[in-house]
CSV table of C-alpha atoms in Angstrom, one decimal:
chain,number,residue,atom,x,y,z
A,1,MET,CA,0.0,0.0,0.4
A,2,THR,CA,1.8,3.4,-1.0
A,3,ASP,CA,0.9,6.5,0.2
A,4,THR,CA,-1.9,7.3,-2.5
A,5,THR,CA,-3.2,4.4,-1.9
A,6,SER,CA,-3.7,5.1,2.4
A,7,GLN,CA,-5.1,8.4,1.6
A,8,LEU,CA,-7.4,6.7,-1.3
A,9,ASP,CA,-11.4,6.1,-0.6
A,10,GLY,CA,-11.4,8.2,2.6
A,11,ALA,CA,-14.2,9.7,3.1
A,12,ALA,CA,-15.7,5.6,2.3
A,13,ILE,CA,-13.8,3.9,5.2
A,14,GLY,CA,-13.0,6.9,7.8
A,15,LEU,CA,-10.0,7.4,6.4
A,16,ASP,CA,-7.5,9.9,8.2
A,17,SER,CA,-4.3,11.0,8.4
A,18,THR,CA,-4.2,12.4,12.2
A,19,VAL,CA,-4.3,11.1,15.0
A,20,PRO,CA,-7.9,11.2,16.7
A,21,SER,CA,-8.6,12.2,19.6
A,22,THR,CA,-11.1,9.3,20.4
A,23,TRP,CA,-12.3,6.5,17.7
A,24,SER,CA,-16.4,6.2,17.3
A,25,PRO,CA,-18.0,3.2,18.1
A,26,THR,CA,-18.3,2.1,14.5
A,27,THR,CA,-14.7,2.5,15.0
A,28,TRP,CA,-14.1,0.6,17.7
A,29,PHE,CA,-16.9,-2.5,16.4
A,30,ALA,CA,-14.7,-3.0,13.1
A,31,VAL,CA,-11.1,-3.1,15.2
A,32,ILE,CA,-13.1,-5.1,17.8
A,33,SER,CA,-13.2,-7.7,14.6
A,34,MET,CA,-10.6,-8.2,13.3
A,35,ALA,CA,-9.2,-8.4,17.5
A,36,ALA,CA,-11.8,-11.5,17.7
A,37,THR,CA,-11.0,-12.6,14.1
A,38,SER,CA,-7.2,-13.3,15.3
A,39,PHE,CA,-8.9,-13.8,18.6
A,40,ALA,CA,-10.2,-17.6,16.4
A,41,LEU,CA,-8.1,-18.2,13.6
A,42,VAL,CA,-5.0,-18.1,16.4
A,43,SER,CA,-6.4,-19.7,18.9
A,44,ALA,CA,-7.2,-23.1,16.2
A,45,GLU,CA,-3.2,-22.4,14.9
A,46,PHE,CA,-2.1,-22.8,18.6
A,47,LEU,CA,-4.4,-25.5,20.2
A,48,PRO,CA,-2.0,-28.8,19.3
A,49,ALA,CA,0.3,-27.1,22.0
A,50,GLY,CA,-2.7,-28.9,23.7
A,51,LEU,CA,-3.6,-32.0,22.0
A,52,LEU,CA,-0.5,-33.0,21.0
A,53,THR,CA,-0.7,-36.5,23.4
A,54,PRO,CA,-4.1,-37.5,23.3
A,55,MET,CA,-4.5,-36.3,19.5
A,56,ALA,CA,-1.6,-38.3,18.6
A,57,ARG,CA,-2.7,-41.9,20.6
A,58,ASP,CA,-6.2,-41.4,18.5
A,59,LEU,CA,-4.8,-41.3,15.9
A,60,GLY,CA,-2.2,-44.0,15.9
A,61,VAL,CA,0.8,-42.1,14.8
A,62,SER,CA,4.1,-40.9,17.0
A,63,GLU,CA,3.8,-36.6,19.0
A,64,GLY,CA,6.6,-36.3,16.4
A,65,THR,CA,4.0,-36.7,13.5
A,66,ALA,CA,1.4,-35.4,14.6
A,67,GLY,CA,3.0,-32.2,15.5
A,68,GLN,CA,3.1,-31.9,12.2
A,69,VAL,CA,-0.5,-30.3,11.6
A,70,VAL,CA,1.5,-27.4,12.9
A,71,THR,CA,4.3,-27.2,10.3
A,72,ALA,CA,1.6,-27.8,7.6
A,73,THR,CA,-0.9,-24.6,8.3
A,74,ALA,CA,2.7,-23.6,8.2
A,75,SER,CA,3.4,-24.1,5.4
A,76,VAL,CA,0.4,-23.6,2.9
A,77,GLY,CA,0.6,-20.4,4.9
A,78,ALA,CA,3.8,-19.1,3.9
A,79,VAL,CA,2.8,-19.8,0.4
A,80,THR,CA,-0.6,-18.9,0.5
A,81,ALA,CA,0.7,-15.4,1.8
A,82,LEU,CA,3.5,-14.7,-0.2
A,83,LEU,CA,0.3,-15.0,-3.2
A,84,SER,CA,-2.3,-13.5,-1.7
A,85,ASN,CA,-2.3,-9.8,-2.3
A,86,VAL,CA,-2.0,-10.7,-5.3
A,87,LEU,CA,-4.4,-13.2,-6.5
A,88,ILE,CA,-7.8,-11.6,-4.2
A,89,GLY,CA,-6.6,-8.1,-6.8
A,90,LYS,CA,-9.8,-5.7,-6.4
A,91,LEU,CA,-12.5,-7.2,-4.3
A,92,ASN,CA,-13.7,-5.8,-2.2
A,93,ARG,CA,-11.3,-6.0,1.8
A,94,LYS,CA,-14.0,-6.8,3.9
A,95,THR,CA,-15.5,-9.3,1.9
A,96,VAL,CA,-11.7,-10.9,1.7
A,97,LEU,CA,-11.9,-11.5,5.0
A,98,VAL,CA,-15.6,-12.0,6.3
A,99,GLY,CA,-15.3,-15.5,3.5
A,100,LEU,CA,-11.6,-16.3,5.0
A,101,SER,CA,-13.3,-16.9,8.3
A,102,ALA,CA,-15.6,-19.1,6.6
A,103,LEU,CA,-12.8,-21.3,5.3
A,104,ALA,CA,-11.5,-21.4,9.1
A,105,ILE,CA,-14.8,-22.5,10.2
A,106,GLY,CA,-14.2,-25.7,7.4
A,107,SER,CA,-11.5,-25.8,7.7
A,108,ASN,CA,-11.7,-26.5,11.7
A,109,LEU,CA,-14.6,-29.2,10.8
A,110,LEU,CA,-12.8,-31.1,8.7
A,111,ALA,CA,-9.7,-31.5,11.5
A,112,ALA,CA,-12.4,-32.5,14.7
A,113,LEU,CA,-13.2,-35.1,11.8
A,114,ALA,CA,-10.5,-36.2,10.9
A,115,THR,CA,-10.7,-40.1,10.2
A,116,ASP,CA,-6.9,-40.2,10.0
A,117,PHE,CA,-4.5,-38.3,10.0
A,118,TRP,CA,-4.0,-37.1,6.1
A,119,LEU,CA,-7.3,-35.0,6.5
A,120,LEU,CA,-6.5,-33.5,9.6
A,121,LEU,CA,-3.2,-32.4,7.7
A,122,LEU,CA,-5.6,-31.0,4.9
A,123,GLY,CA,-7.9,-29.3,7.3
A,124,ARG,CA,-5.1,-27.9,8.9
A,125,ALA,CA,-4.2,-26.5,5.7
A,126,GLY,CA,-6.6,-24.1,5.1
A,127,LEU,CA,-6.9,-23.2,8.2
A,128,GLY,CA,-2.9,-21.8,7.3
A,129,VAL,CA,-4.9,-20.3,3.7
A,130,ALA,CA,-7.0,-18.7,6.6
A,131,LEU,CA,-4.4,-16.8,8.9
A,132,SER,CA,-2.6,-16.3,6.4
A,133,GLY,CA,-4.9,-14.0,4.2
A,134,PHE,CA,-5.7,-12.6,6.8
A,135,TRP,CA,-2.5,-11.6,9.5
A,136,ALA,CA,-1.3,-10.9,4.9
A,137,LEU,CA,-4.2,-7.4,5.0
A,138,SER,CA,-4.2,-6.5,8.6
A,139,VAL,CA,-1.6,-3.6,8.9
A,140,ALA,CA,-3.3,-2.5,5.4
A,141,VAL,CA,-6.5,-2.7,7.2
A,142,VAL,CA,-6.7,-1.2,11.2
A,143,ALA,CA,-4.6,1.0,8.7
A,144,ARG,CA,-7.4,2.4,7.0
A,145,LEU,CA,-10.5,2.1,9.5
A,146,VAL,CA,-8.5,4.3,12.5
A,147,GLY,CA,-5.4,6.3,10.5
A,148,THR,CA,-2.0,6.3,9.3
A,149,ASN,CA,-0.9,7.8,12.5
A,150,ALA,CA,-2.7,6.2,15.0
A,151,THR,CA,-1.8,2.1,13.2
A,152,GLY,CA,-0.2,1.2,15.9
A,153,ARG,CA,-2.7,1.0,18.4
A,154,GLY,CA,-5.3,-0.8,16.7
A,155,MET,CA,-2.8,-3.0,16.0
A,156,ALA,CA,-2.6,-3.4,19.5
A,157,ILE,CA,-5.7,-4.3,20.1
A,158,VAL,CA,-5.9,-6.6,17.4
A,159,THR,CA,-3.0,-8.7,17.9
A,160,LEU,CA,-4.4,-9.1,22.3
A,161,GLY,CA,-6.6,-11.3,20.5
A,162,VAL,CA,-2.9,-13.4,19.7
A,163,SER,CA,-1.9,-13.0,23.2
A,164,LEU,CA,-5.0,-13.9,24.5
A,165,ALA,CA,-5.6,-17.4,22.6
A,166,THR,CA,-2.4,-18.6,23.6
A,167,ILE,CA,-4.3,-18.5,26.9
A,168,ALA,CA,-7.7,-20.2,25.8
A,169,ALA,CA,-6.2,-22.3,23.3
A,170,PRO,CA,-2.7,-24.5,24.5
A,171,SER,CA,-4.5,-24.4,28.3
A,172,MET,CA,-8.3,-25.3,27.4
A,173,GLY,CA,-7.8,-27.3,24.5
A,174,ALA,CA,-6.3,-29.4,27.4
A,175,LEU,CA,-8.5,-29.7,29.7
A,176,ILE,CA,-11.4,-30.0,26.7
A,177,SER,CA,-9.6,-32.8,25.3
A,178,ASP,CA,-10.0,-34.6,28.8
A,179,TRP,CA,-13.4,-34.1,29.8
A,180,LEU,CA,-14.9,-33.7,26.1
A,181,GLY,CA,-12.3,-34.9,23.3
A,182,TRP,CA,-10.2,-32.8,21.3
A,183,ARG,CA,-12.0,-33.4,18.4
A,184,ALA,CA,-14.3,-31.0,20.7
A,185,ALA,CA,-12.1,-29.4,21.3
A,186,THR,CA,-11.3,-28.0,18.0
A,187,ALA,CA,-14.7,-28.6,16.9
A,188,MET,CA,-14.8,-25.5,19.5
A,189,THR,CA,-12.4,-23.6,17.0
A,190,ALA,CA,-14.9,-23.6,14.5
A,191,GLY,CA,-17.6,-21.9,17.2
A,192,LEU,CA,-15.2,-18.7,17.9
A,193,ALA,CA,-14.2,-18.3,13.2
A,194,ALA,CA,-18.7,-17.9,13.0
A,195,ILE,CA,-18.4,-15.5,15.7
A,196,ALA,CA,-15.3,-13.6,13.8
A,197,MET,CA,-17.5,-14.1,10.9
A,198,LEU,CA,-21.0,-12.2,12.4
A,199,LEU,CA,-18.9,-9.5,14.3
A,200,GLN,CA,-17.2,-8.7,10.5
A,201,ILE,CA,-20.7,-8.6,8.3
A,202,LEU,CA,-21.6,-6.0,11.5
A,203,SER,CA,-19.4,-3.4,12.1
A,204,LEU,CA,-16.5,-4.4,9.2
A,205,PRO,CA,-17.1,-1.1,6.6
A,206,THR,CA,-16.6,-1.1,3.0
A,207,LEU,CA,-13.0,-1.5,1.8
A,208,PRO,CA,-13.3,-1.2,-1.3
A,209,ALA,CA,-9.7,-2.1,-3.7
A,210,SER,CA,-7.4,0.8,-3.7
A,211,THR,CA,-4.0,-0.8,-5.2
A,212,SER,CA,-3.3,-4.0,-7.1
A,213,ASN,CA,-0.6,-5.0,-6.2
A,214,ARG,CA,2.1,-7.1,-8.3
A,215,LEU,CA,4.6,-9.8,-7.4
A,216,SER,CA,7.2,-8.0,-7.9
A,217,ASP,CA,5.5,-5.3,-6.3
A,218,VAL,CA,6.5,-7.4,-3.1
A,219,PHE,CA,9.8,-9.2,-4.1
A,220,ARG,CA,11.1,-5.5,-4.7
A,221,LEU,CA,10.8,-4.8,-1.0
A,222,THR,CA,13.4,-7.8,-0.4
A,223,LYS,CA,15.8,-5.1,-2.1
A,224,ARG,CA,15.9,-3.1,1.3
A,225,ARG,CA,18.4,-4.1,3.5
A,226,THR,CA,15.9,-3.1,6.6
A,227,VAL,CA,13.8,-5.3,5.4
A,228,GLN,CA,16.0,-8.7,5.2
A,229,LEU,CA,16.6,-7.7,8.7
A,230,GLY,CA,13.2,-7.5,9.4
A,231,MET,CA,13.2,-10.7,8.1
A,232,LEU,CA,15.3,-12.5,9.3
A,233,ALA,CA,14.6,-11.9,12.3
A,234,ILE,CA,11.2,-13.4,12.0
A,235,LEU,CA,12.6,-16.9,10.7
A,236,LEU,CA,15.1,-16.5,14.2
A,237,LEU,CA,13.4,-16.1,17.3
A,238,MET,CA,9.7,-17.9,15.4
A,239,THR,CA,11.6,-20.2,14.5
A,240,GLY,CA,13.6,-21.1,17.6
A,241,HIS,CA,9.6,-20.1,19.8
A,242,PHE,CA,7.8,-23.2,17.7
A,243,ALA,CA,10.4,-25.3,17.7
A,244,GLY,CA,10.5,-26.1,21.6
A,245,SER,CA,6.7,-25.2,21.8
A,246,VAL,CA,5.1,-26.9,19.8
A,247,TYR,CA,6.6,-29.5,21.8
A,248,VAL,CA,5.9,-27.6,25.8
A,249,ARG,CA,3.7,-30.7,26.4
A,250,PRO,CA,6.2,-33.6,26.1
A,251,PHE,CA,8.5,-32.0,28.8
A,252,LEU,CA,6.7,-31.4,31.5
A,253,GLU,CA,5.3,-34.3,31.1
A,254,GLN,CA,8.6,-36.8,31.1
A,255,VAL,CA,11.3,-34.8,32.8
A,256,THR,CA,8.5,-32.6,35.1
A,257,LEU,CA,6.5,-35.4,35.3
A,258,LEU,CA,3.6,-33.0,35.5
A,259,GLY,CA,-0.8,-34.7,35.6
A,260,THR,CA,-2.8,-33.2,32.8
A,261,GLY,CA,-4.3,-30.4,34.7
A,262,PRO,CA,-0.3,-28.7,36.2
A,263,ILE,CA,0.5,-28.8,32.8
A,264,ALA,CA,-3.6,-26.9,31.7
A,265,LEU,CA,-2.2,-24.6,34.6
A,266,ALA,CA,1.7,-24.0,33.2
A,267,LEU,CA,0.2,-23.1,30.1
A,268,LEU,CA,-2.4,-20.3,30.9
A,269,GLY,CA,0.9,-18.6,33.2
A,270,PHE,CA,2.7,-18.5,30.2
A,271,GLY,CA,-0.9,-16.9,27.6
A,272,ILE,CA,-1.7,-14.9,30.8
A,273,ALA,CA,2.1,-14.2,30.4
A,274,SER,CA,2.4,-13.4,27.3
A,275,VAL,CA,-1.1,-10.8,27.9
A,276,ILE,CA,1.8,-9.0,29.7
A,277,GLY,CA,4.3,-9.0,26.5
A,278,ASN,CA,2.5,-7.1,23.9
A,279,VAL,CA,1.8,-5.0,26.7
A,280,ALA,CA,5.8,-4.3,27.1
A,281,GLY,CA,6.4,-5.1,23.9
A,282,GLY,CA,4.8,-2.8,22.7
A,283,ARG,CA,5.7,0.5,24.8
A,284,LEU,CA,10.1,-0.7,24.5
A,285,ALA,CA,8.8,-0.8,21.0
A,286,ASP,CA,8.2,2.0,20.8
A,287,ALA,CA,10.4,4.0,22.4
A,288,ASN,CA,13.1,1.8,20.9
A,289,ILE,CA,13.1,-1.2,18.7
A,290,HIS,CA,16.3,-1.8,18.9
A,291,VAL,CA,16.7,-2.7,22.1
A,292,ALA,CA,13.1,-4.0,22.4
A,293,LEU,CA,14.2,-7.4,19.8
A,294,ALA,CA,16.8,-8.4,21.8
A,295,VAL,CA,15.5,-8.2,25.7
A,296,THR,CA,12.7,-11.1,23.9
A,297,GLY,CA,16.1,-12.4,22.4
A,298,VAL,CA,17.3,-12.8,25.5
A,299,LEU,CA,14.2,-13.7,28.0
A,300,MET,CA,13.0,-16.2,25.5
A,301,ALA,CA,16.9,-17.9,25.1
A,302,PHE,CA,17.4,-17.9,28.5
A,303,SER,CA,13.6,-19.6,29.1
A,304,ALA,CA,14.7,-22.2,26.7
A,305,LEU,CA,17.5,-24.0,28.2
A,306,ALA,CA,17.0,-22.8,32.2
A,307,LEU,CA,14.3,-25.1,31.1
A,308,VAL,CA,16.5,-27.6,29.6
A,309,LEU,CA,18.8,-27.3,33.6
A,310,TRP,CA,16.8,-27.3,35.7
A,311,GLY,CA,13.4,-27.6,34.3
A,312,ALA,CA,13.1,-31.5,36.1
A,313,GLN,CA,11.7,-29.2,40.0
A,314,SER,CA,7.3,-28.0,39.1
A,315,GLY,CA,8.4,-24.9,41.0
A,316,ILE,CA,11.0,-23.9,38.9
A,317,ALA,CA,9.1,-25.1,36.0
A,318,PHE,CA,5.6,-23.1,36.2
A,319,ALA,CA,8.5,-19.7,36.7
A,320,LEU,CA,10.3,-20.3,32.7
A,321,VAL,CA,7.5,-21.5,30.7
A,322,THR,CA,5.9,-18.6,31.6
A,323,LEU,CA,8.5,-16.1,31.3
A,324,TRP,CA,9.1,-17.9,27.8
A,325,GLY,CA,5.3,-16.7,27.9
A,326,PHE,CA,6.0,-13.1,28.4
A,327,ALA,CA,8.8,-13.7,25.1
A,328,PHE,CA,6.5,-14.5,23.6
A,329,GLY,CA,4.0,-12.4,24.0
A,330,MET,CA,6.3,-8.8,22.6
A,331,ALA,CA,7.6,-11.0,19.7
A,332,PRO,CA,4.1,-10.4,17.4
A,333,VAL,CA,4.4,-7.0,18.9
A,334,VAL,CA,8.2,-5.8,17.9
A,335,LEU,CA,8.8,-7.9,14.7
A,336,PRO,CA,6.4,-6.8,12.7
A,337,THR,CA,7.5,-3.4,13.8
A,338,ASN,CA,10.9,-4.2,13.4
A,339,LEU,CA,10.1,-5.2,9.4
A,340,SER,CA,8.1,-2.3,8.9
A,341,ARG,CA,9.7,-0.1,10.0
A,342,GLY,CA,11.9,0.0,6.3
A,343,ALA,CA,7.5,-0.4,3.9
A,344,ALA,CA,5.7,2.5,5.7
A,345,ASP,CA,5.4,3.2,1.9
A,346,ALA,CA,3.5,-1.0,1.3
A,347,LEU,CA,2.4,-2.3,3.8
A,348,GLU,CA,-0.1,-4.5,2.6
A,349,ALA,CA,3.5,-5.7,0.5
A,350,ALA,CA,5.2,-6.3,3.8
A,351,GLY,CA,2.7,-7.8,5.0
A,352,SER,CA,2.8,-10.8,2.4
A,353,LEU,CA,6.1,-10.6,3.7
A,354,MET,CA,6.1,-10.4,7.2
A,355,VAL,CA,3.5,-13.7,6.4
A,356,VAL,CA,5.9,-15.5,4.7
A,357,SER,CA,8.7,-15.0,7.0
A,358,PHE,CA,6.4,-16.2,10.4
A,359,GLN,CA,4.7,-19.7,8.2
A,360,VAL,CA,8.7,-20.7,7.1
A,361,ALA,CA,10.1,-20.3,10.1
A,362,ILE,CA,6.6,-22.0,12.2
A,363,SER,CA,7.4,-24.9,9.6
A,364,ILE,CA,10.7,-25.1,9.9
A,365,GLY,CA,9.8,-24.5,14.1
A,366,ALA,CA,7.8,-27.4,14.3
A,367,LEU,CA,9.6,-29.5,11.7
A,368,PHE,CA,12.9,-29.7,12.8
A,369,GLY,CA,11.4,-30.0,16.3
A,370,GLY,CA,9.3,-33.1,15.8
A,371,TYR,CA,12.7,-34.0,14.4
A,372,VAL,CA,14.0,-33.7,17.6
A,373,VAL,CA,12.1,-35.2,20.0
A,374,ASP,CA,11.3,-38.8,18.2
A,375,HIS,CA,15.2,-38.6,17.9
A,376,PHE,CA,16.9,-37.4,20.3
A,377,GLY,CA,13.8,-36.9,23.5
A,378,ALA,CA,12.3,-34.2,24.7
A,379,SER,CA,14.6,-31.4,25.7
A,380,ALA,CA,17.0,-31.2,22.6
A,381,PRO,CA,13.7,-29.2,20.7
A,382,LEU,CA,14.3,-26.7,23.7
A,383,THR,CA,18.1,-26.5,23.3
A,384,PHE,CA,17.5,-25.4,19.8
A,385,THR,CA,15.2,-22.6,21.1
A,386,ALA,CA,17.7,-21.0,23.2
A,387,VAL,CA,20.0,-21.1,20.4
A,388,LEU,CA,17.9,-19.3,17.6
A,389,ALA,CA,16.6,-17.3,20.1
A,390,ALA,CA,19.5,-16.4,21.4
A,391,SER,CA,21.4,-16.0,17.2
A,392,THR,CA,18.5,-12.9,17.5
A,393,ILE,CA,20.4,-11.2,20.1
A,394,VAL,CA,23.1,-11.1,17.1
A,395,LEU,CA,20.8,-9.2,15.3
A,396,ALA,CA,19.7,-6.7,17.3
A,397,LEU,CA,22.8,-5.4,17.6
A,398,LEU,CA,23.4,-5.8,14.7
A,399,GLN,CA,20.5,-3.5,13.0
A,400,PRO,CA,20.4,-0.3,11.0
A,401,ARG,CA,20.3,2.8,13.3
A,402,SER,CA,17.4,5.3,11.9
C-alpha cells in the first residue's frame, strides 16, 4: 500500500492521517471484530500445543508426527501469504476477510471430524490459508480503519487477540480434550470463527481495493536492507520458538513429570504472561525497537535453556514457562514493527513478507522440533530454541539505526 493508496476511499472508510482524539463506536466495533478474528484463528493455530498427546494416540502416530499439523498450517500459509495480496486483486477487502473466516470454519470442522492423519492435515492446511490471508491484510486494513498515525494503537488491539488465544487455546484445549476429547476442542474453534465472521459482517465498513499488488512489488521490497534484517529476525526467533513450544507438553510430562491439570495451569501461566508481554513489547518497541528485539531474544533464550537445565523441578519449570510466555507475547508486536520500519510505503506487500517469514519459521521450527523430539528426547527442541533466540540478540545489534 502506497501513500496515495492510504488516502483513497477516505470518505468511505473514515481514514484520516491524523490521530483521532477518540474513536467512534463504529471504529471500535470494527477494530474489535479484527481482534476477535485474530483470537479465533490463532486459537485454532495454537490448539495442538494442548492436544498433542491425545491427538497422536487417537490417530495412531508419534507425537513428533502429530506435531506436523503445525507444519501443514504454516507451510501452506507461507505460500498463500506470498500470493494472497496478488490473487485477491481488486476484491473488496471486507469480502475477502469474511471469506477467510468462512474458510476457517470449514477447515476446523474437517479437522475435528478427520478419521485419519491426512484428513487432519488437509483441514489444518485450509486453516493456514485463512491465517495467512488475514495477517497479510491486517496492518493495511487497520490503517484504513483508524488512520495511518493510529495504526500502532489499532494493531495493539488486534494482536491482543493473539495473546488471549495463547491463554485459551493450549490450556483450555488440554482440559477440554480430557473432558470431551480433542475433537470437541477442535470443533469449538469453528464456533469461534463463526462468531468472528458475524462480527466482521456487522461492523466492518466497505473496504474497496484501492490498489492491486503485483508479485514483483512484493519481491522488490526484499532488496531493502531493513526489510531483509526484519525478515531474518522473524525467521530466527519464531523458528526457535515453535521448535520448542509445540513440544512443551511432552517436556512437562516426561521431564517435569506433571499431570494434565498442572500442565494446563502452566500453559495458562504462559498465556497470561504473553498478554503482559504484548503490552510491554508495544511500549518498548515505540521507545527503542533495537532494545525491544534484543530483550525479546534474551528472555526467550534464557527461559528455554534454563528449562533444559533445571526444568525437572516443578516450581522452576512453572516460572520459566511463564517467562517464555512473556517473551512470546512481545514477539507479535516487536517483530512486525521491526520489519515495517523500512516499508511504510507498501504495507500490504510488507504484510505478505511478514506472514511468509512467520509461516516459514513455524514450518521449520515444528518440523525440526518433531525430528529432534522423536530422536533425542523432550529436552532437545528447547536447546534449539535457546540457540536461535540467542542469535536474534546478535541480529538486533546489527540492525541499522534510523
